[in-house]
XYZ file of C-alpha atoms in Angstrom:
454
model
C 41.359 -15.875 -3.179
C 39.140 -16.812 -0.268
C 40.398 -14.697 2.240
C 42.077 -11.762 3.699
C 44.786 -13.966 5.315
C 45.310 -17.335 4.767
C 43.224 -19.919 7.105
C 46.798 -21.254 7.821
C 48.176 -18.410 9.494
C 45.401 -17.371 11.753
C 45.523 -19.540 15.168
C 42.753 -21.788 15.356
C 41.923 -20.485 19.124
C 41.399 -16.956 17.464
C 38.234 -17.313 16.397
C 36.974 -18.730 19.953
C 38.728 -15.976 21.599
C 36.892 -13.500 19.480
C 33.734 -15.291 20.004
C 34.370 -14.923 23.756
C 35.149 -11.220 23.618
C 31.909 -10.545 21.503
C 30.229 -12.826 23.968
C 31.004 -11.178 27.357
C 30.989 -7.203 25.795
C 27.286 -8.109 24.654
C 26.483 -9.760 28.129
C 27.526 -6.379 29.959
C 25.825 -4.476 27.386
C 22.452 -6.509 27.656
C 22.718 -6.943 31.084
C 22.845 -3.035 31.822
C 19.833 -2.884 28.963
C 17.948 -5.139 30.785
C 17.756 -4.098 34.313
C 17.440 -0.173 32.925
C 14.387 -1.396 31.166
C 12.733 -3.406 33.766
C 13.761 -0.312 36.588
C 12.019 1.846 33.835
C 9.012 -0.379 34.090
C 8.782 -1.080 37.633
C 10.686 1.557 39.493
C 12.074 4.751 37.981
C 8.415 6.189 37.362
C 8.039 6.085 41.616
C 11.614 7.478 42.390
C 12.524 10.009 39.478
C 9.281 11.035 38.639
C 6.982 10.994 41.739
C 6.028 14.354 41.500
C 4.116 13.769 38.183
C 0.789 12.016 37.287
C 1.122 8.243 37.661
C -0.121 7.869 34.054
C 2.427 10.715 32.958
C 5.257 9.545 35.438
C 5.009 5.964 33.772
C 5.270 7.249 30.116
C 8.023 9.769 31.300
C 10.131 6.399 32.842
C 9.727 4.619 29.882
C 10.672 7.704 27.789
C 14.097 7.950 29.631
C 14.450 4.445 28.339
C 14.005 5.448 24.630
C 16.619 8.438 25.277
C 19.448 5.760 25.115
C 18.463 5.290 21.686
C 19.119 8.858 20.766
C 22.193 8.768 21.633
C 22.946 5.616 19.509
C 23.409 6.467 16.379
C 25.872 9.483 17.249
C 27.755 6.616 19.012
C 27.846 4.524 16.097
C 28.759 7.418 13.722
C 31.890 8.354 15.889
C 32.575 5.270 17.455
C 32.126 3.577 13.807
C 34.487 6.018 12.497
C 37.714 5.106 14.820
C 36.563 1.317 14.497
C 37.310 1.371 10.986
C 40.518 4.155 11.330
C 42.283 2.681 14.417
C 41.005 -0.964 14.981
C 38.073 -3.037 16.285
C 39.641 -3.720 19.744
C 40.477 -0.469 21.013
C 37.146 0.781 20.105
C 35.252 -2.209 21.876
C 37.523 -1.680 25.152
C 36.586 1.528 24.982
C 32.496 0.934 24.772
C 33.052 -1.326 27.784
C 34.221 1.450 29.702
C 31.815 3.814 29.162
C 28.702 1.347 29.236
C 30.077 0.032 32.621
C 31.042 3.480 34.154
C 27.415 5.045 33.213
C 25.563 1.689 34.772
C 27.600 2.473 37.887
C 26.650 6.017 38.317
C 23.246 5.271 38.169
C 23.066 3.134 40.708
C 24.728 6.316 42.812
C 22.346 8.559 41.580
C 19.941 10.638 43.812
C 15.979 10.335 43.837
C 13.890 13.293 43.031
C 12.651 13.706 46.490
C 16.458 14.381 47.451
C 17.672 16.953 44.551
C 14.567 17.501 42.627
C 14.529 17.940 38.933
C 18.013 17.242 39.051
C 17.821 13.627 39.844
C 16.048 12.599 36.176
C 18.382 14.783 34.765
C 21.376 13.137 35.723
C 19.269 9.791 34.697
C 19.167 11.083 31.237
C 22.789 11.915 31.045
C 23.677 8.625 32.341
C 21.441 6.802 29.757
C 22.798 9.427 27.224
C 26.356 7.979 27.693
C 24.927 3.902 27.789
C 23.483 4.554 24.191
C 26.511 6.254 22.944
C 28.635 3.216 23.926
C 26.129 0.828 22.501
C 25.973 2.473 19.222
C 29.321 1.337 18.752
C 29.286 -2.201 20.620
C 27.234 -4.704 18.881
C 28.694 -3.093 15.427
C 32.174 -3.761 16.724
C 31.682 -7.187 18.648
C 29.996 -8.624 15.142
C 32.947 -7.407 12.965
C 35.346 -8.516 15.665
C 33.830 -11.827 15.369
C 33.482 -11.976 11.681
C 36.794 -10.875 10.561
C 38.281 -13.840 12.960
C 35.832 -16.260 12.041
C 36.308 -19.486 9.226
C 34.863 -18.486 6.017
C 32.211 -21.165 6.220
C 30.907 -20.439 9.844
C 31.031 -16.400 10.051
C 27.451 -16.538 11.441
C 27.847 -19.068 13.828
C 30.970 -17.494 15.772
C 29.258 -14.012 15.228
C 26.115 -15.457 16.779
C 28.075 -15.516 20.049
C 27.688 -11.945 20.093
C 23.687 -12.274 20.260
C 24.423 -15.366 22.856
C 25.695 -12.711 25.116
C 22.853 -10.807 24.750
C 21.032 -13.648 26.005
C 23.312 -14.612 28.839
C 23.333 -10.867 29.921
C 19.477 -10.649 30.146
C 19.304 -13.819 31.832
C 21.591 -13.084 34.718
C 19.702 -9.195 34.851
C 16.453 -10.892 35.636
C 18.029 -13.268 37.817
C 19.795 -10.353 39.641
C 16.257 -8.643 39.493
C 13.786 -11.183 40.388
C 15.049 -11.379 44.484
C 14.719 -6.916 44.227
C 11.591 -6.820 42.632
C 10.353 -9.172 45.403
C 11.261 -6.798 48.054
C 8.547 -4.527 49.973
C 7.918 -1.587 48.008
C 9.806 0.695 50.911
C 13.097 -1.221 50.671
C 12.772 -1.423 46.879
C 12.074 2.081 45.994
C 14.921 2.829 48.911
C 17.761 1.046 48.063
C 17.206 -2.409 46.470
C 16.782 -0.786 42.894
C 20.336 0.171 43.040
C 22.009 -3.124 43.598
C 21.987 -4.579 39.929
C 23.453 -1.614 38.554
C 26.216 -1.921 41.056
C 26.851 -5.372 40.293
C 27.487 -4.589 36.848
C 30.958 -4.057 37.603
C 31.510 -7.491 37.899
C 30.635 -8.158 34.486
C 32.655 -4.820 33.316
C 35.956 -6.200 34.934
C 35.503 -10.003 33.520
C 34.672 -8.373 30.000
C 37.504 -6.097 30.011
C 40.322 -8.766 30.844
C 38.848 -10.940 27.961
C 38.957 -7.953 25.484
C 42.373 -6.322 26.543
C 44.098 -10.176 25.475
C 42.416 -10.325 22.025
C 44.697 -9.530 18.806
C 43.315 -6.957 16.401
C 41.785 -8.513 13.331
C 43.678 -10.024 10.605
C 41.234 -8.140 8.211
C 41.875 -4.584 9.571
C 45.389 -5.493 9.964
C 45.698 -6.263 6.304
C 43.698 -3.268 5.253
C 46.216 -1.320 7.216
C 49.330 -2.743 5.706
C 47.958 -2.055 2.198
C 46.906 1.734 3.012
C 43.232 0.874 2.558
C 42.212 2.527 5.794
C 39.543 5.254 4.724
C 39.925 8.692 6.052
C 36.057 9.541 6.535
C 34.944 5.720 6.386
C 31.318 7.575 7.387
C 31.609 9.721 4.134
C 32.839 6.405 1.931
C 30.056 4.304 3.133
C 27.444 6.603 2.453
C 28.868 7.671 -1.099
C 29.025 3.789 -2.189
C 26.958 1.763 0.087
C 24.091 3.724 1.104
C 21.474 1.554 -0.248
C 23.001 -0.996 2.359
C 22.529 1.375 5.184
C 18.947 2.039 4.136
C 18.408 -1.659 3.940
C 20.095 -2.490 7.252
C 18.494 0.276 8.813
C 14.921 -0.863 7.663
C 16.132 -4.635 8.628
C 16.954 -3.131 12.073
C 13.313 -2.368 12.984
C 13.266 -6.121 14.205
C 14.220 -4.994 17.467
C 10.994 -3.242 18.365
C 10.122 -6.743 19.204
C 12.480 -6.964 21.999
C 11.897 -3.802 23.777
C 8.145 -4.378 23.245
C 8.285 -7.869 24.877
C 10.998 -7.091 27.657
C 9.907 -3.578 28.451
C 6.479 -2.771 27.534
C 4.974 -6.103 28.108
C 6.560 -6.117 31.452
C 4.647 -2.635 32.159
C 1.305 -3.838 30.826
C 1.090 -7.199 32.107
C 1.963 -5.648 35.768
C -0.062 -2.739 35.431
C -3.410 -2.474 37.593
C -5.504 -3.267 34.789
C -3.784 -6.826 34.386
C -2.296 -7.377 37.508
C 0.032 -9.863 36.860
C 2.738 -10.380 39.641
C 5.976 -8.963 38.643
C 8.338 -11.883 39.612
C 6.085 -14.385 37.127
C 6.812 -11.844 34.528
C 10.340 -11.500 35.155
C 10.331 -15.226 34.984
C 8.548 -15.216 31.644
C 11.358 -13.092 30.374
C 13.938 -15.190 31.620
C 12.914 -18.960 30.495
C 12.120 -17.532 26.876
C 15.671 -15.427 26.589
C 17.441 -18.696 28.461
C 16.013 -20.790 25.813
C 18.007 -18.220 23.116
C 21.106 -19.779 24.422
C 20.261 -23.014 22.621
C 18.297 -21.546 19.701
C 20.732 -18.677 18.777
C 23.597 -20.941 17.864
C 21.335 -23.338 16.262
C 19.895 -20.675 13.911
C 23.020 -19.581 13.213
C 24.760 -22.772 12.162
C 21.731 -23.136 10.202
C 22.019 -19.625 8.405
C 26.110 -20.918 7.396
C 24.257 -23.958 5.504
C 21.274 -22.516 3.959
C 21.659 -18.908 3.618
C 20.807 -15.473 5.598
C 17.894 -14.407 4.001
C 15.673 -17.455 4.513
C 16.388 -18.048 7.702
C 15.620 -14.147 8.611
C 12.262 -14.002 6.459
C 10.771 -17.234 8.632
C 12.130 -15.829 11.825
C 10.595 -11.962 11.170
C 7.305 -13.209 10.114
C 7.052 -15.608 12.952
C 7.734 -13.633 15.201
C 5.334 -11.151 13.961
C 2.237 -13.416 14.258
C 3.236 -15.028 17.493
C 3.478 -11.198 19.223
C -0.358 -11.360 19.272
C -0.221 -14.589 20.758
C 1.989 -13.545 23.549
C -0.249 -10.001 24.336
C -3.702 -12.479 24.214
C -2.135 -14.622 26.748
C -1.169 -11.385 29.114
C -5.021 -10.339 28.644
C -6.303 -13.488 29.805
C -4.369 -13.752 32.579
C -2.794 -17.573 31.979
C 0.329 -17.797 33.058
C 0.769 -21.236 31.067
C -0.435 -19.269 28.191
C 2.110 -16.127 28.711
C 5.128 -18.849 29.078
C 3.956 -20.733 25.612
C 3.801 -16.806 23.799
C 6.801 -15.980 25.307
C 8.696 -19.219 23.923
C 7.347 -19.200 20.250
C 7.963 -15.108 20.030
C 11.458 -14.963 21.984
C 12.951 -18.244 22.303
C 12.052 -19.695 18.890
C 11.353 -17.173 15.858
C 12.988 -14.213 17.615
C 15.970 -15.903 17.900
C 16.181 -16.927 14.128
C 16.790 -12.954 13.522
C 18.620 -11.929 16.588
C 21.599 -14.982 16.182
C 21.632 -13.625 12.330
C 21.875 -9.853 12.487
C 25.871 -9.457 13.512
C 26.513 -11.800 10.547
C 24.043 -10.499 7.838
C 24.398 -6.845 8.432
C 28.190 -6.902 8.611
C 28.523 -9.109 5.345
C 26.842 -6.290 3.613
C 30.036 -3.511 3.962
C 33.617 -3.552 2.607
C 35.914 -3.864 5.499
C 37.307 -0.303 5.103
C 33.587 0.923 5.968
C 32.457 -2.341 7.688
C 32.441 -1.000 11.334
C 30.816 2.416 10.325
C 28.174 1.202 7.742
C 26.755 -1.495 10.412
C 26.784 0.990 13.681
C 24.927 3.968 11.608
C 22.330 1.726 9.944
C 21.687 -0.334 12.870
C 21.468 2.531 15.420
C 19.071 4.596 12.961
C 16.729 1.774 12.746
C 16.990 0.934 16.549
C 16.007 4.464 17.299
C 12.248 3.226 17.044
C 13.064 0.226 19.094
C 14.012 2.805 22.030
C 10.928 4.569 21.889
C 8.449 1.679 21.178
C 7.411 0.962 24.589
C 6.175 4.818 25.089
C 4.795 4.314 21.678
C 3.003 1.365 22.522
C 1.667 2.742 25.902
C 0.259 5.794 24.366
C -1.225 2.862 21.812
C -2.328 1.079 24.423
C -6.425 0.869 24.255
C -9.156 0.294 27.151
C -10.910 -3.105 27.515
C -9.429 -6.841 27.223
C -8.816 -5.922 23.348
C -6.800 -3.099 24.450
C -3.408 -4.397 23.087
C -4.179 -5.043 19.638
C -2.894 -1.629 18.285
C 0.593 -2.754 19.991
C 0.504 -6.047 18.343
C -0.455 -4.398 15.291
C 2.550 -1.880 15.542
C 5.112 -4.528 16.439
C 4.419 -7.052 13.769
C 4.481 -3.817 11.033
C 7.859 -3.272 11.940
C 8.761 -6.901 11.670
C 7.217 -7.337 8.044
C 8.806 -4.320 6.966
C 11.814 -6.180 8.080
C 11.435 -8.998 6.035
C 10.559 -6.982 3.235
C 14.142 -5.174 3.563
C 15.986 -8.783 3.816
C 14.097 -10.034 0.591
C 15.931 -7.036 -1.146
C 19.608 -8.199 0.152
C 22.355 -9.814 -1.157
C 23.081 -13.266 -0.112
C 26.619 -13.544 1.536
C 27.126 -16.777 3.124
C 29.001 -18.177 0.141
C 31.156 -14.916 -0.332
C 34.269 -15.040 0.938
C 35.412 -12.324 3.609
C 37.859 -10.709 1.597
C 35.415 -10.266 -1.277
C 32.290 -8.935 1.049
C 31.156 -5.616 -0.150
C 34.041 -4.724 -2.397
C 31.950 -4.516 -5.721
C 29.859 -1.739 -3.795
C 32.721 0.050 -2.598
C 34.458 -0.150 -6.016
C 37.402 -1.477 -4.244
C 39.472 -4.779 -4.610
C 40.246 -7.413 -2.141
C 43.953 -6.453 -0.366
C 45.556 -9.461 -1.825
C 44.800 -8.661 -5.464
C 45.772 -4.934 -4.669
C 48.953 -5.814 -3.266
C 49.774 -8.308 -5.985
C 48.947 -5.685 -8.402
C 51.031 -3.419 -6.575
C 54.087 -5.470 -6.971
C 53.669 -6.614 -10.342
C 53.723 -2.744 -11.269
């Protein structure tokens, strides 16, 4: 028994279509992720918190970025429930619509000077909607790609979820660089709105691609043998709570991303350091653009040698190189900053970032896969959301003020590596049997044959 549906019955183009659907959805999510993070680091403190002390305004602005992560676990719970109940495809179309509408709404928001405290309140509301949507997006896209993928290439095809991440963030920085170069009065008056309004284009493309995709054969088979769980979240906590906790701790790896892209931008462009906004945006662009190459390579590598070795090397390497990155920023040396960004983000972080869609998905059985993945990751990502604000509070004075920030970030990567050591190796387990022992269920083919024999 090698799969839920024999390979011969699955159209050869379907894995590629599923990978494309995962790619474009993630591109939209991370386009919105980065433009919000960049705006929170560079702009929102001036237009939504203009009445506050500058330091407090910066912390408040970064905190609105973190607010989205508060909504993610709720999105993971609710959207994961329906993803396991009614199908992966329908929920993934819904996540696109919510994310796109919320991002467009931010582009039309009035400022604090126009409507006072209602402005940041509306910003937080939009950010909560973004977070709710994101809570179900990655889990659904990864599950969709895994369940359409060939047995021996699951990591490679699901890795396109995170290749979409890289593409979305590169697109966002390309859009934001000329915006950030505007004179401050134009940037604060209208320029910051442009990237949010342009998200409509990505939304339309993503919607078209996803609406043309079929439901996954794994979910269709699960539904056909009446194995759909009535309350998937309850079942996953009953039978696979250890895997939920394991995914939660492994998900702390995401702290590095928010520290690199959001806090790093705010820190480097602060008066104390004084690096140009455009330069730091280019650092992010080049570092993440390289991931378009390294993510597929490392994903394919894990299909050959396993998930855990690649994960552990990536997390520990990223933990070490975050020190180099912040030290380089403190020196003001642009070549060293680019080198630090390459080693941390393009090389080591890509090992982890391309792998978590398959590594986490494969821990759970099909009837609870969407829920288990979504709940575990979004609880873990909660710390990542507030990491920029935490790092700003940890930041010390003087040339070595960045050290507590690097220690905090590295510690989360080490914890992620430790959690990965405790995980089952799944790269050779047939898709139909993933998580089956933990959930105490048989694969659908075996259940169906048993019923027929009776």
